[in-house]
CSV table of C-alpha atoms in Angstrom, one decimal:
chain,number,residue,atom,x,y,z
A,1,UNK,CA,95.3,11.9,14.8
A,2,UNK,CA,95.9,14.0,11.7
A,3,UNK,CA,93.1,15.7,9.9
A,4,UNK,CA,93.3,18.1,6.9
A,5,UNK,CA,91.0,20.6,8.5
A,6,UNK,CA,89.1,21.6,11.6
A,7,UNK,CA,85.8,23.4,10.9
A,8,UNK,CA,84.7,25.9,13.5
A,9,UNK,CA,81.3,27.6,14.0
A,10,UNK,CA,79.4,29.1,16.9
A,11,UNK,CA,76.4,31.2,17.7
A,12,UNK,CA,76.9,34.7,19.2
A,13,UNK,CA,77.3,33.3,22.7
A,14,UNK,CA,80.2,31.1,21.6
A,15,UNK,CA,81.9,33.7,19.3
A,16,UNK,CA,84.7,34.8,21.7
A,17,UNK,CA,85.6,31.2,22.6
A,18,UNK,CA,85.5,30.2,19.0
A,19,UNK,CA,87.9,33.1,18.1
A,20,UNK,CA,90.3,32.2,20.9
A,21,UNK,CA,90.3,28.5,20.0
A,22,UNK,CA,90.8,29.2,16.3
A,23,UNK,CA,93.8,31.4,17.1
A,24,UNK,CA,95.3,28.7,19.4
A,25,UNK,CA,94.8,26.0,16.8
A,26,UNK,CA,96.5,28.1,14.1
A,27,UNK,CA,99.4,28.8,16.5
A,28,UNK,CA,99.7,25.0,16.9
A,29,UNK,CA,99.9,24.5,13.1
A,30,UNK,CA,96.4,23.3,12.5
A,31,UNK,CA,94.4,24.2,9.4
A,32,UNK,CA,91.1,25.7,10.4
A,33,UNK,CA,88.0,26.9,8.5
A,34,UNK,CA,86.0,29.4,10.5
A,35,UNK,CA,82.4,29.1,9.2
A,36,UNK,CA,81.1,32.0,11.3
A,37,UNK,CA,79.7,34.1,12.6
A,38,UNK,CA,82.1,36.9,11.9
A,39,UNK,CA,81.1,39.0,14.9
A,40,UNK,CA,78.9,38.9,18.1
A,41,UNK,CA,75.7,39.7,16.3
A,42,UNK,CA,72.8,37.4,17.2
A,43,UNK,CA,72.6,34.2,15.1
A,44,UNK,CA,70.6,31.0,15.6
A,45,UNK,CA,72.6,28.0,16.7
A,46,UNK,CA,70.6,25.6,14.5
A,47,UNK,CA,71.7,27.5,11.4
A,48,UNK,CA,75.4,27.4,12.4
A,49,UNK,CA,75.2,23.7,13.3
A,50,UNK,CA,73.7,22.9,9.9
A,51,UNK,CA,76.4,25.0,8.1
A,52,UNK,CA,79.2,23.2,9.9
A,53,UNK,CA,77.6,19.7,9.6
A,54,UNK,CA,77.0,20.1,5.8
A,55,UNK,CA,80.5,21.3,5.3
A,56,UNK,CA,81.9,18.4,7.3
A,57,UNK,CA,80.0,15.9,5.2
A,58,UNK,CA,81.7,17.4,2.1
A,59,UNK,CA,85.0,16.2,3.6
A,60,UNK,CA,83.9,12.5,3.5
A,61,UNK,CA,85.4,10.0,1.1
A,62,UNK,CA,83.4,7.3,-0.7
A,63,UNK,CA,83.5,5.1,2.5
A,64,UNK,CA,82.0,7.9,4.7
A,65,UNK,CA,85.3,8.6,6.4
A,66,UNK,CA,86.0,12.2,7.0
A,67,UNK,CA,89.3,14.1,6.7
A,68,UNK,CA,88.0,16.9,9.0
A,69,UNK,CA,86.5,17.4,12.4
A,70,UNK,CA,84.0,20.0,13.5
A,71,UNK,CA,84.1,22.3,16.6
A,72,UNK,CA,80.7,23.9,17.5
A,73,UNK,CA,80.3,26.3,20.4
A,74,UNK,CA,77.2,27.9,21.9
A,75,UNK,CA,76.4,29.0,25.4
A,76,UNK,CA,76.1,25.5,26.8
A,77,UNK,CA,77.1,23.3,23.9
A,78,UNK,CA,73.9,21.4,24.2
A,79,UNK,CA,71.6,23.2,21.7
A,80,UNK,CA,74.1,23.4,18.9
A,81,UNK,CA,75.0,19.7,19.4
A,82,UNK,CA,71.3,18.6,19.3
A,83,UNK,CA,70.9,20.6,16.0
A,84,UNK,CA,74.1,19.1,14.5
A,85,UNK,CA,73.0,15.5,15.3
A,86,UNK,CA,69.9,15.9,13.2
A,87,UNK,CA,72.1,15.3,10.1
A,88,UNK,CA,72.9,11.8,9.1
A,89,UNK,CA,76.6,10.7,9.7
A,90,UNK,CA,77.1,13.6,12.2
A,91,UNK,CA,78.1,12.4,15.7
A,92,UNK,CA,78.3,15.5,17.7
A,93,UNK,CA,79.3,15.2,21.4
A,94,UNK,CA,78.9,17.9,24.0
A,95,UNK,CA,81.9,17.7,26.3
A,96,UNK,CA,82.9,19.8,29.3
A,97,UNK,CA,86.1,17.9,30.3
A,98,UNK,CA,89.0,16.0,28.9
A,99,UNK,CA,87.6,12.6,29.8
A,100,UNK,CA,84.3,13.0,27.9
A,101,UNK,CA,86.2,14.6,24.9
A,102,UNK,CA,88.6,11.6,24.8
A,103,UNK,CA,85.8,9.0,25.2
A,104,UNK,CA,83.6,10.7,22.6
A,105,UNK,CA,86.3,9.9,20.0
A,106,UNK,CA,87.5,6.6,21.4
A,107,UNK,CA,84.1,5.0,21.9
A,108,UNK,CA,81.6,7.0,19.8
A,109,UNK,CA,83.7,8.1,16.8
A,110,UNK,CA,82.4,11.6,17.3
A,111,UNK,CA,83.3,13.9,14.4
A,112,UNK,CA,82.1,17.1,16.0
A,113,UNK,CA,83.0,18.4,19.5
A,114,UNK,CA,80.5,20.8,21.0
A,115,UNK,CA,81.6,23.1,23.8
A,116,UNK,CA,79.7,25.5,26.1
A,117,UNK,CA,81.2,29.0,26.3
A,118,UNK,CA,79.2,29.8,29.4
A,119,UNK,CA,80.2,26.5,31.0
A,120,UNK,CA,84.0,26.1,30.6
A,121,UNK,CA,86.9,28.5,30.1
A,122,UNK,CA,89.5,28.7,27.5
A,123,UNK,CA,92.1,26.4,29.1
A,124,UNK,CA,89.6,23.6,29.7
A,125,UNK,CA,88.2,24.1,26.2
A,126,UNK,CA,91.8,23.8,24.7
A,127,UNK,CA,92.4,20.6,26.8
A,128,UNK,CA,89.1,19.2,25.4
A,129,UNK,CA,90.0,20.0,21.8
A,130,UNK,CA,93.5,18.6,22.3
A,131,UNK,CA,92.1,15.3,23.7
A,132,UNK,CA,89.4,15.1,21.0
A,133,UNK,CA,91.9,15.6,18.1
A,134,UNK,CA,94.6,13.3,19.6
A,135,UNK,CA,92.3,10.3,20.3
A,136,UNK,CA,91.6,7.7,17.6
A,137,UNK,CA,88.4,5.7,17.4
A,138,UNK,CA,88.9,2.3,19.0
A,139,UNK,CA,86.6,0.4,16.6
A,140,UNK,CA,86.0,-3.1,17.7
A,141,UNK,CA,82.8,-3.5,19.8
A,142,UNK,CA,82.2,0.2,19.5
A,143,UNK,CA,81.9,0.0,15.7
A,144,UNK,CA,78.8,-2.3,16.0
A,145,UNK,CA,77.1,0.4,18.1
A,146,UNK,CA,78.1,3.2,15.7
A,147,UNK,CA,76.6,1.1,12.9
A,148,UNK,CA,73.3,0.8,14.9
A,149,UNK,CA,73.2,4.6,15.4
A,150,UNK,CA,73.6,5.2,11.7
A,151,UNK,CA,70.8,2.8,11.1
A,152,UNK,CA,68.3,4.7,13.2
A,153,UNK,CA,65.4,6.3,11.4
A,154,UNK,CA,65.7,10.0,11.0
A,155,UNK,CA,62.7,12.1,9.8
């Protein structure tokens, strides 16, 4: 799957993994936008999730299809994913292995991959990112479910 950009953000706990993944993605010829933080200073994961989610939505076309994916990292990947999912049209999936990363794309049309820096190492994280980026959404019966998710009421 080709995208024009991969947006990255993390909290302080995910800073080192974000930096390593960003470097690896650049080495693989991917275009990245690092949305922060720029160092290990304490930041709140909801702020970083919102920053990335809003930037990702700016990459959507008139039909709501995006030309970018997001990659969010915190200590577990859970909190930052919960925060990102508060925004409409964001489908953030916390994954800790290749299978869940692949299925998050194939079945859930996830547009943000969330990783836990205190849960997985760099090699597993790279494998997850590769699987996520390489897997297309299957559509079909899964589209009906995505449409239902988008129809859920959000405060």
